[in-house]
XYZ file of C-alpha atoms in Angstrom:
704
model
C -6.640 -22.713 6.869
C -9.821 -24.273 7.718
C -12.273 -25.590 5.040
C -15.004 -23.241 7.021
C -12.702 -20.048 5.938
C -12.029 -21.584 2.412
C -15.574 -22.414 1.622
C -16.969 -18.829 3.266
C -14.364 -16.764 0.966
C -14.638 -18.558 -1.928
C -18.852 -18.113 -2.233
C -18.443 -14.298 -0.829
C -16.482 -12.711 -2.984
C -17.064 -14.881 -6.280
C -18.694 -12.910 -9.240
C -22.557 -12.203 -8.925
C -23.049 -14.330 -11.770
C -21.305 -17.151 -10.190
C -23.857 -20.200 -9.892
C -22.375 -21.301 -7.087
C -22.722 -18.123 -5.058
C -26.305 -17.805 -6.147
C -27.243 -20.711 -4.591
C -25.534 -21.356 -1.605
C -24.661 -17.803 -0.209
C -27.078 -18.489 2.087
C -25.088 -21.099 3.722
C -23.232 -18.433 5.487
C -25.825 -16.962 8.003
C -23.095 -14.914 10.110
C -22.704 -12.471 6.923
C -25.595 -9.865 7.123
C -24.490 -7.574 4.465
C -21.562 -8.674 1.953
C -19.084 -7.077 0.063
C -19.952 -5.555 -3.704
C -18.202 -8.167 -6.011
C -17.291 -8.211 -9.672
C -20.291 -8.945 -11.912
C -18.382 -11.353 -13.664
C -15.024 -13.591 -13.202
C -11.715 -11.535 -13.514
C -8.619 -12.408 -16.026
C -6.846 -12.862 -12.604
C -6.102 -16.501 -11.707
C -3.759 -16.387 -8.905
C -1.764 -13.882 -6.694
C 1.901 -14.978 -5.637
C 2.305 -13.439 -2.047
C 5.674 -13.740 -0.228
C 7.976 -10.968 -1.183
C 8.734 -8.379 1.614
C 9.782 -5.880 -0.863
C 8.327 -4.394 -4.033
C 8.684 -7.222 -6.821
C 10.968 -5.777 -9.670
C 10.594 -8.592 -12.250
C 8.902 -11.896 -13.138
C 9.345 -14.518 -15.567
C 7.769 -18.038 -16.787
C 10.146 -20.893 -17.102
C 10.341 -22.400 -20.433
C 7.760 -25.432 -19.895
C 5.646 -22.684 -18.167
C 5.306 -24.587 -14.727
C 7.165 -22.376 -12.858
C 7.186 -18.446 -12.418
C 10.478 -16.615 -11.072
C 10.211 -13.441 -9.615
C 12.807 -10.701 -8.452
C 12.291 -8.397 -5.399
C 13.615 -5.325 -3.336
C 14.008 -7.913 -0.622
C 17.234 -8.873 -1.995
C 15.658 -12.573 -2.929
C 14.724 -14.353 -6.111
C 11.498 -16.719 -5.674
C 10.402 -19.794 -7.366
C 6.470 -20.519 -7.803
C 4.182 -23.054 -8.994
C 2.129 -21.566 -11.457
C -0.542 -24.521 -10.902
C -0.818 -24.333 -6.782
C 0.365 -20.663 -6.551
C 3.101 -22.372 -4.095
C 6.633 -20.803 -3.149
C 9.135 -23.340 -4.603
C 12.202 -22.172 -3.590
C 14.012 -18.948 -2.002
C 17.101 -17.613 -3.559
C 19.208 -15.876 -1.359
C 22.707 -14.334 -2.013
C 22.640 -10.863 -3.408
C 23.501 -8.022 -1.392
C 20.844 -5.391 -2.442
C 17.758 -5.442 -4.539
C 17.079 -8.190 -7.497
C 15.684 -6.313 -10.263
C 15.498 -8.780 -13.025
C 15.495 -12.580 -13.299
C 15.235 -15.070 -16.126
C 15.575 -18.391 -17.232
C 17.920 -20.016 -19.773
C 16.357 -21.362 -22.903
C 16.668 -25.328 -21.536
C 15.003 -24.239 -18.110
C 18.181 -25.379 -16.305
C 19.658 -22.134 -14.740
C 18.196 -18.755 -13.326
C 20.164 -15.833 -13.854
C 19.676 -12.710 -11.595
C 20.594 -8.660 -11.785
C 20.936 -7.156 -8.886
C 21.493 -3.467 -7.327
C 24.871 -5.000 -5.953
C 26.611 -4.773 -9.459
C 26.470 -8.454 -9.989
C 24.919 -11.110 -11.924
C 24.215 -14.812 -10.300
C 23.263 -17.972 -11.699
C 21.270 -20.213 -10.295
C 19.877 -24.015 -10.276
C 16.448 -24.026 -10.221
C 16.150 -27.801 -9.138
C 17.796 -27.738 -5.737
C 18.181 -23.359 -5.324
C 21.704 -23.782 -5.177
C 24.207 -20.953 -6.620
C 26.196 -21.511 -9.847
C 28.174 -18.750 -9.860
C 28.444 -15.001 -9.621
C 29.461 -12.902 -12.502
C 31.200 -10.084 -11.489
C 32.709 -6.785 -13.770
C 30.013 -4.005 -13.952
C 31.275 -0.841 -11.919
C 27.338 0.238 -11.653
C 24.175 -1.277 -10.696
C 22.838 -4.185 -13.043
C 19.866 -3.476 -14.800
C 18.753 -6.106 -17.053
C 19.709 -9.579 -17.619
C 19.118 -12.362 -20.484
C 20.579 -15.547 -22.259
C 20.860 -15.806 -25.988
C 18.460 -18.465 -27.900
C 20.995 -20.920 -27.753
C 22.023 -20.367 -23.953
C 25.774 -20.099 -24.611
C 26.090 -16.392 -23.733
C 24.640 -14.482 -20.770
C 24.047 -10.450 -21.370
C 23.872 -7.694 -18.496
C 23.060 -4.131 -18.901
C 24.342 -1.541 -16.344
C 24.393 2.226 -15.167
C 28.193 1.656 -16.224
C 26.604 2.569 -19.605
C 27.742 -0.827 -20.899
C 26.482 -3.890 -22.065
C 28.676 -7.080 -20.846
C 28.840 -10.606 -22.752
C 29.230 -13.675 -20.356
C 29.731 -16.942 -20.743
C 27.375 -18.932 -18.617
C 29.298 -22.278 -18.238
C 32.203 -20.750 -16.797
C 31.127 -17.327 -15.577
C 33.997 -15.705 -17.454
C 33.258 -12.429 -19.468
C 33.275 -12.475 -23.303
C 32.883 -9.108 -24.830
C 31.923 -4.956 -23.683
C 29.269 -3.500 -25.555
C 30.074 0.476 -25.837
C 28.549 3.015 -27.086
C 25.397 4.306 -24.966
C 26.039 8.004 -23.160
C 23.948 7.231 -20.426
C 22.352 4.286 -18.137
C 21.430 0.800 -20.036
C 18.335 0.092 -18.780
C 17.590 -3.408 -21.035
C 19.129 -5.700 -22.999
C 17.951 -8.858 -25.475
C 18.839 -11.451 -27.738
C 17.567 -12.102 -31.411
C 18.824 -15.073 -33.098
C 22.050 -12.948 -34.643
C 21.758 -9.907 -32.519
C 21.843 -7.837 -29.635
C 19.555 -4.683 -28.675
C 20.164 -2.610 -26.042
C 18.060 0.236 -24.724
C 19.462 3.467 -22.462
C 18.520 6.344 -20.835
C 20.077 8.470 -23.638
C 16.612 7.828 -25.387
C 17.942 5.346 -28.057
C 17.926 1.921 -29.032
C 21.148 0.239 -30.323
C 21.796 -3.036 -32.211
C 24.893 -4.796 -31.477
C 26.639 -7.673 -33.347
C 27.214 -10.612 -30.667
C 30.212 -12.141 -32.608
C 32.220 -8.925 -32.560
C 30.946 -6.644 -30.214
C 30.319 -3.915 -32.793
C 27.368 -1.772 -33.374
C 24.624 -2.412 -36.125
C 22.574 0.781 -35.836
C 20.734 3.585 -33.672
C 16.821 3.122 -33.326
C 16.088 6.979 -32.557
C 12.540 8.383 -31.872
C 11.443 8.559 -28.006
C 11.356 11.667 -26.322
C 12.184 9.668 -23.242
C 14.697 7.810 -21.815
C 14.319 3.690 -23.089
C 13.441 1.514 -20.466
C 12.609 -1.873 -21.863
C 13.492 -3.350 -25.456
C 12.190 -6.828 -26.924
C 12.463 -8.652 -30.350
C 9.368 -10.324 -31.660
C 10.242 -13.862 -31.906
C 11.061 -14.052 -35.388
C 13.565 -11.133 -34.976
C 11.673 -8.953 -37.710
C 10.420 -6.502 -35.327
C 11.842 -4.577 -32.146
C 9.562 -3.078 -29.488
C 10.798 -0.421 -27.141
C 9.092 1.070 -23.841
C 9.661 4.790 -22.466
C 9.173 7.264 -20.058
C 7.184 9.100 -22.719
C 4.448 6.952 -21.845
C 4.456 5.124 -25.393
C 5.971 2.014 -27.003
C 7.329 1.609 -30.264
C 7.773 -0.533 -32.954
C 10.666 -0.890 -35.085
C 12.072 -3.061 -38.577
C 15.696 -3.431 -36.896
C 16.812 -4.521 -40.633
C 16.011 -0.823 -41.743
C 16.147 1.047 -38.650
C 12.483 2.365 -39.511
C 9.958 3.018 -37.254
C 6.666 0.694 -37.625
C 4.546 2.351 -35.212
C 4.101 4.238 -32.202
C 1.207 2.617 -29.322
C -0.680 5.103 -27.549
C -2.509 4.708 -24.494
C -0.304 4.744 -20.862
C -0.917 7.545 -18.490
C 2.881 7.010 -17.204
C 6.084 5.709 -18.002
C 6.201 2.181 -19.638
C 8.584 0.217 -17.917
C 8.078 -3.166 -19.429
C 7.012 -4.301 -23.128
C 7.194 -8.018 -24.303
C 5.530 -10.185 -27.664
C 3.551 -13.118 -27.088
C 4.904 -16.208 -28.396
C 3.417 -16.121 -31.779
C 4.263 -12.460 -32.205
C 0.506 -11.256 -32.912
C 0.302 -9.368 -29.203
C 2.551 -6.977 -27.975
C 2.003 -6.995 -23.757
C 3.494 -3.182 -21.791
C 3.402 -2.445 -17.750
C 3.368 0.780 -16.908
C 3.520 3.028 -13.857
C 0.120 4.157 -14.654
C -0.589 0.362 -12.585
C -2.082 -1.013 -15.920
C -0.663 -3.955 -18.231
C -2.060 -3.020 -21.958
C -2.589 -5.461 -24.683
C -1.647 -4.176 -28.395
C -2.153 -5.585 -32.110
C 1.494 -5.823 -33.298
C 0.540 -5.666 -36.677
C -2.051 -2.838 -36.254
C -0.831 -1.114 -33.667
C -4.324 -1.200 -31.925
C -5.560 -1.808 -28.366
C -6.583 -5.079 -27.486
C -7.221 -4.834 -23.841
C -6.286 -2.941 -20.578
C -5.666 -5.265 -17.450
C -6.243 -3.452 -14.073
C -6.378 -4.582 -10.421
C -2.541 -3.572 -9.603
C -2.573 -0.984 -6.342
C 1.043 0.177 -7.431
C 3.261 0.498 -10.361
C 3.694 -2.593 -12.520
C 7.003 -3.073 -13.369
C 7.262 -6.307 -15.631
C 5.043 -8.325 -17.798
C 5.526 -11.789 -19.334
C 3.660 -14.064 -21.727
C 3.467 -17.888 -20.476
C 4.928 -19.843 -23.305
C 1.274 -20.955 -24.672
C 0.354 -17.720 -24.941
C -2.483 -18.138 -22.785
C -1.476 -16.400 -19.530
C 0.098 -13.430 -18.720
C 2.183 -12.793 -15.738
C 2.826 -9.236 -14.097
C 5.113 -8.260 -11.160
C 3.980 -4.527 -9.311
C 5.681 -2.438 -6.363
C 2.617 -3.755 -4.281
C 4.597 -6.881 -3.991
C 2.402 -9.232 -5.766
C 3.036 -11.237 -9.211
C -0.483 -11.529 -10.657
C -1.359 -14.199 -13.289
C -4.044 -13.201 -15.855
C -6.542 -15.282 -18.378
C -6.202 -13.627 -21.916
C -9.377 -15.563 -23.068
C -11.503 -13.613 -20.124
C -9.460 -10.210 -20.107
C -12.479 -8.123 -21.072
C -15.142 -9.800 -18.374
C -14.473 -7.902 -15.565
C -16.528 -3.972 -14.636
C -15.004 -1.549 -12.107
C -16.865 -1.389 -8.849
C -18.099 2.322 -8.171
C -16.196 4.560 -5.739
C -13.093 5.983 -5.498
C -10.591 5.743 -8.208
C -7.625 6.039 -6.047
C -5.865 4.738 -2.747
C -8.323 5.529 0.249
C -6.247 7.277 2.824
C -8.719 7.320 5.808
C -12.031 6.146 6.779
C -14.012 7.577 9.812
C -17.733 6.847 11.318
C -19.976 9.864 12.025
C -20.626 10.506 15.748
C -23.854 8.334 15.536
C -22.555 5.902 13.195
C -25.170 6.416 10.552
C -22.337 8.020 8.076
C -19.052 6.964 6.916
C -16.605 9.277 5.547
C -13.871 8.439 3.133
C -11.254 10.478 2.143
C -8.774 9.203 -0.941
C -6.034 10.240 -3.231
C -8.310 10.559 -5.835
C -9.198 13.994 -4.576
C -12.880 13.288 -3.383
C -14.259 12.651 -0.006
C -17.014 10.399 -0.375
C -20.099 9.719 2.262
C -21.472 6.247 2.536
C -24.690 4.411 4.536
C -23.040 2.024 6.550
C -26.841 0.039 6.636
C -26.541 -0.450 3.072
C -22.918 0.253 1.792
C -24.591 2.742 -0.640
C -22.928 6.041 -1.491
C -24.411 9.088 -0.277
C -22.568 12.109 -1.786
C -19.092 12.692 -3.294
C -17.529 15.623 -2.112
C -15.374 17.118 -5.000
C -13.686 20.240 -4.636
C -9.543 19.713 -3.628
C -7.108 20.090 -6.125
C -5.019 17.285 -4.414
C -5.164 14.092 -2.270
C -7.228 14.135 0.767
C -5.538 13.048 4.004
C -7.816 13.585 6.642
C -11.336 13.745 7.180
C -13.524 14.537 10.665
C -16.984 14.848 11.492
C -18.092 17.646 13.729
C -19.012 16.838 17.504
C -23.019 16.998 16.352
C -22.130 14.964 12.985
C -23.527 17.779 10.580
C -20.422 19.001 9.343
C -17.478 16.923 7.315
C -13.908 18.799 7.416
C -11.449 17.362 4.849
C -7.795 18.683 4.792
C -5.584 18.426 1.493
C -2.219 18.006 0.497
C 0.677 19.918 -1.235
C -1.216 21.634 -4.686
C -3.988 22.420 -2.538
C -3.389 23.536 1.203
C -6.794 24.132 1.979
C -9.463 22.836 4.580
C -12.881 22.113 3.006
C -16.250 22.161 5.063
C -19.126 19.984 3.763
C -22.600 19.443 4.861
C -23.051 15.599 5.618
C -27.151 15.507 4.797
C -26.596 17.345 1.653
C -22.762 16.908 0.848
C -22.727 20.398 -0.409
C -19.994 22.318 -0.007
C -20.293 24.567 3.343
C -16.911 26.745 2.325
C -13.344 26.582 1.645
C -10.699 27.635 4.600
C -7.738 29.036 2.411
C -4.560 30.382 4.294
C -1.912 27.980 4.683
C 1.108 27.795 2.156
C 1.646 24.248 2.312
C 0.230 20.832 3.149
C -2.206 20.469 5.796
C -1.655 17.683 8.280
C -4.263 17.935 10.816
C -7.826 19.153 11.023
C -9.906 19.286 14.132
C -13.356 20.318 15.363
C -13.335 22.158 19.052
C -15.517 20.394 21.500
C -18.357 22.657 20.546
C -18.266 22.859 17.255
C -17.565 26.685 17.097
C -13.772 26.334 16.071
C -11.492 24.091 13.946
C -8.147 24.179 14.123
C -5.803 23.113 11.282
C -1.735 21.796 11.246
C 0.106 22.231 8.395
C 3.483 21.961 6.841
C 3.855 25.385 6.680
C 4.837 25.508 10.708
C 1.806 26.935 11.524
C -1.726 26.029 13.293
C -4.514 28.057 11.872
C -8.025 28.351 13.887
C -11.041 28.968 11.554
C -15.041 29.922 12.093
C -16.583 27.081 10.452
C -19.743 29.001 10.311
C -18.257 31.651 8.329
C -15.641 30.275 6.986
C -13.045 33.040 8.120
C -9.823 32.588 9.618
C -9.658 33.797 13.662
C -6.199 33.471 14.340
C -2.492 31.909 12.844
C -0.565 30.359 15.800
C 2.749 30.895 14.585
C 6.112 29.436 16.741
C 7.110 26.287 15.747
C 10.052 25.807 13.200
C 8.808 22.576 11.761
C 5.948 20.993 9.889
C 2.913 20.953 12.471
C 1.599 17.051 12.647
C -0.893 17.096 14.988
C -3.490 19.326 16.738
C -5.929 19.066 19.458
C -8.214 21.440 21.578
C -8.452 20.799 25.688
C -11.736 19.351 26.964
C -13.046 22.499 27.558
C -11.844 24.195 24.258
C -9.560 27.024 25.888
C -6.600 25.551 24.814
C -5.239 24.113 21.708
C -1.894 21.600 21.843
C 0.034 21.040 18.569
C 3.000 18.517 17.732
C 5.565 19.419 15.483
C 8.144 18.087 13.246
C 10.443 20.443 15.507
C 10.625 17.864 18.058
C 8.311 20.102 20.377
C 4.610 20.614 21.445
C 3.133 23.691 21.959
C 0.647 24.843 24.072
C -1.802 27.894 22.773
C -4.902 30.394 23.756
C -7.627 29.421 21.781
C -9.220 32.871 22.344
C -5.916 35.102 21.765
C -3.920 32.987 19.660
C -1.193 33.741 22.097
C 1.787 31.217 23.420
C 1.126 29.407 26.368
C 3.956 27.372 26.616
C 6.721 25.113 24.853
C 7.026 21.352 26.180
C 10.458 20.419 24.937
C 11.985 16.937 25.635
C 11.467 14.533 22.631
C 14.423 13.834 20.697
C 12.623 13.701 17.140
C 9.246 14.729 15.665
C 6.330 14.536 17.473
C 3.570 12.803 15.854
C 0.620 12.729 18.300
C -1.051 15.210 21.060
C -3.780 14.266 23.526
C -5.188 16.149 26.582
C -6.090 13.995 29.670
C -10.586 14.128 30.318
C -9.594 16.823 33.344
C -7.500 18.664 31.155
C -4.303 18.567 33.471
C -2.415 16.518 31.527
C -0.676 16.361 28.070
C 0.327 12.794 26.301
C 2.526 13.178 23.251
C 3.468 10.495 20.761
C 6.976 10.707 18.899
C 9.160 9.386 16.151
C 11.838 8.855 19.331
C 9.547 5.547 20.041
C 8.500 7.733 23.775
C 5.374 8.702 24.681
C 5.697 11.879 27.282
C 3.286 12.755 29.771
C 3.396 16.657 30.899
C 1.577 18.272 33.618
C -0.209 21.923 32.305
C 0.146 23.172 35.719
C 4.136 23.600 35.471
C 4.393 23.137 31.914
C 7.010 20.308 32.848
C 7.504 16.726 32.039
C 5.956 13.944 34.662
C 7.089 10.993 32.563
C 8.590 9.235 29.803
C 6.559 5.972 28.832
C 9.403 3.431 27.247
C 8.596 0.380 25.464
C 7.708 1.035 21.809
C 10.269 -0.076 19.085
C 9.123 2.431 16.470
C 7.652 5.715 15.793
C 4.752 6.531 18.311
C 1.572 7.232 15.748
C -1.383 7.880 18.329
C -1.816 8.093 21.722
C -5.266 8.576 23.740
C -6.066 8.394 27.583
C -9.133 6.428 29.417
C -11.775 8.586 30.640
C -10.998 8.236 33.729
C -7.205 9.516 33.069
C -5.978 5.973 34.835
C -4.457 4.679 31.705
C -2.761 5.884 28.617
C -2.963 3.844 25.536
C -0.322 4.187 22.165
C -0.046 3.064 18.862
C 3.066 2.508 17.041
C 4.820 1.494 13.660
C 5.972 -1.179 15.449
C 2.347 -2.735 15.145
C 1.525 -2.642 18.787
C -0.639 -1.041 21.052
C 0.587 -0.443 24.453
C -1.447 0.419 27.653
C 0.340 2.442 30.257
C -0.793 3.263 34.137
C -0.252 7.150 34.199
C 0.518 6.663 37.681
C 3.197 4.235 38.064
C 4.346 5.140 34.676
C 4.733 1.276 33.712
C 3.415 -1.101 30.842
C 0.055 -2.952 31.645
C -0.208 -4.433 28.316
C 1.203 -4.560 24.893
C -0.934 -5.846 22.286
C 0.053 -7.027 19.055
C -2.562 -5.807 16.288
C -0.824 -7.347 12.893
C -1.268 -3.758 11.521
C -0.057 -0.269 11.979
C -2.582 1.670 13.857
C -3.115 5.153 13.464
C -6.138 6.558 15.177
C -6.930 5.493 19.037
C -9.822 6.191 21.312
C -10.847 4.791 24.616
C -14.110 2.691 24.782
C -12.679 0.270 25.915
C -9.999 1.273 23.742
C -11.002 1.859 19.780
C -8.464 1.401 17.436
C -8.845 1.997 13.644
C -8.051 -1.772 13.856
C -10.984 -2.425 15.767
C -11.748 -2.508 19.944
C -9.624 -3.662 22.673
C -11.548 -4.613 25.387
C -10.498 -4.094 28.684
C -11.322 -5.605 32.367
C -9.644 -4.343 35.346
C -9.492 -4.063 39.314
C -7.761 -0.756 39.011
C -8.548 0.366 42.725
C -7.976 -3.113 44.362
C -5.367 -3.548 46.610
C -3.338 -5.764 43.929
C -4.430 -4.656 40.243
C -4.985 -7.068 37.634
C -5.999 -6.805 34.120
C -7.128 -8.698 31.158
C -6.457 -7.053 27.460
C -8.435 -9.082 24.888
C -8.006 -8.189 20.933
C -10.772 -6.400 19.251
C -13.765 -8.289 18.698
C -14.063 -7.380 15.057
C -10.815 -5.989 13.025
C -9.420 -6.943 9.868
C -5.700 -8.021 9.560
C -3.128 -9.766 7.553
C -5.254 -10.699 5.120
C -8.098 -12.162 7.469
C -11.315 -10.647 9.426
C -11.120 -11.571 12.831
C -14.132 -12.039 15.398
C -13.604 -12.874 18.871
C -9.756 -13.977 18.199
C -10.967 -16.104 15.594
C -9.744 -15.972 11.918
C -13.236 -16.059 10.009
C -13.103 -14.751 6.783
C -9.813 -14.780 4.614
C -9.615 -11.613 2.552
C -8.359 -12.090 -1.204
C -5.535 -9.191 -2.143
C -7.841 -7.107 -3.862
C -10.037 -7.033 -0.775
C -7.098 -5.907 1.657
C -7.546 -2.892 3.605
C -5.402 0.111 3.454
C -7.454 2.066 5.949
C -10.345 0.452 8.234
C -12.803 1.691 10.665
C -15.005 -0.676 13.034
C -18.717 0.385 14.539
C -19.863 -2.618 16.336
C -20.601 -5.072 14.023
C -19.829 -3.546 10.827
C -16.756 -3.124 9.249
C -15.491 -0.669 6.386
C -12.511 -1.081 4.593
C -10.834 1.284 2.207
C -8.392 -0.215 -0.179
C -5.669 0.646 -2.407
C -7.746 0.470 -5.441
C -10.536 2.930 -4.143
C -12.974 0.746 -3.636
C -14.971 0.844 -0.203
C -15.843 -2.405 1.173
C -18.870 -2.860 3.853
C -19.042 -5.973 5.520
C -21.776 -6.368 8.777
C -21.704 -9.561 10.727
C -24.148 -11.505 13.074
C -22.382 -12.130 16.264
C -25.260 -14.785 17.185
C -24.665 -16.947 14.075
C -20.781 -16.170 14.402
C -20.572 -17.830 17.735
C -22.773 -20.826 16.729
C -20.715 -21.593 13.394
C -17.438 -20.543 14.823
C -17.412 -22.178 18.311
C -15.396 -24.992 16.884
C -12.485 -22.947 15.977
C -9.410 -22.369 18.328
C -8.463 -18.670 18.853
C -4.819 -17.894 17.008
C -2.528 -16.438 19.787
C -2.021 -12.457 20.510
C 1.291 -11.428 22.297
C 0.318 -9.263 25.756
C 2.844 -8.628 28.599
C 1.180 -7.664 31.932
C 1.820 -6.562 35.101
């Protein structure tokens, strides 16, 4: 990474109160509008990236110099807590690694997996030290005894097993739970286990006998831990609570309430004064173990938090999440960050208005928001949906916005883009609405649904015009022909259907795909239809004959978007294989395959406008020997970077990486999983001057 990118990112994403940011931000002249950032420094210190699957667990080494993380990618990784670098990758499990722990002396690492085994590793070399086999169900938890002479493992086979880590041999089987065992922990003289049977059980490790049953949770017990002195037990449950217990008496010492979803992990600080809990609500909460009062909420993960641990000195907390990251938090500054205004959940899509003066964003928080891309300011919140909003589109004149919502809503809503007021609710679908589109003249709206129908609506009155029934599976895509007389729909039933928009009558069924149809589009002259499918192909159809006139093969994964060029000579297709392919319609051949670095869900030609940015085409199509040059987008965001003119110009910290994005000239809009919208505007002239020394990254293309 070049110093310029490091310097720019550090200044741009530092908090507003940072003295260095205030003094030197003006030294980045090519950023005309930067992102909104936090007021103060966040407690987040580092984010460890490297796993390719969700992170199920994380733990500090006894000296605090390493963090070990367990992932669904079947690996355990060791990380340097100072530099954030990955030190070792421990490979060997044949299933997801669910839990990981260091021995008390730090000389061993133990990991538990869905493959029903426990593996021992040498953290110094990364080598395997043994495989502990015996469980008949997946292994859910693993822990060393305080003296390191025993290992305990919990399993879905309803048992806890004790092992000798020196020999790898079994010592004892603790039986008594009536359902899966999710957690196990040692105190100096006892073992505690938590189970799906809603109980915590206490055991004598010397004999394997039961010492008591702690009852009170109304949901499965997912985690259990002793306080450092062994005088308290904390248990976390699917009933959204943490409970504190006296192990000597079996009595309850308190119920810690505040999480909005299952609590997956709980841990005491080294001095026993704090309790930290991790939840499916994406947060870590801190509690006073003496009073049960809340001491703070650590927010920042974009998915469920599976594990939380304190550093040995109690100054740091590490959390592991389904967002594939491990985060380090500084408890000294845990309450200093503020929440930026915007969506409160994932932003599913962002789109510019036809004139580029508005941006609409749709979110899992059930709202649509309108934004001014010139300032990044909010222009209105469109509230009314009762479930996730998946699609949003402007009318051709930009005066209306249509939004489509999911299962518990099943409606399309119309909004006035100038006032943000509601213009109507289009009700009639009996299931999730997957697609919504305006007719070319804006006088009709078409929607496609999980209920296998297409509905046509009058946006002026909000009334239903026609119901187009015929598909036997959910409708994924719907589009009007250029003259508005036909509607084409693509479905899970592997077909494309054509409809008369005036009468609602069927005009034909296009069959040939071997899997669901995700995308469908008319050619500009209305003579062809192109469809993209989960079978990884694009098919061309002749509307005059209703027959297939070509199959375009080359993608290695589902095709999710397809579009014709204005002159009908080209088709562009976007796939989950992270490529956009350009095809010659006449020859039915690939012209180029551009690796975008991200999954492109939307396409339009001008040259080729993607939700990853603009692909520039120069061609001599009508010469005797056609040649093509395909350039990547001048501006887009991918793989943690903002790219300009094929150069990595700005590193994006994890919290600012987009789940969805849109580009309009030199303005980049990014919708994040946190629900925030980030606007950035760049000065092309200043960029060209400041970045002229940077080499362009390599882009893979195949040319005819």
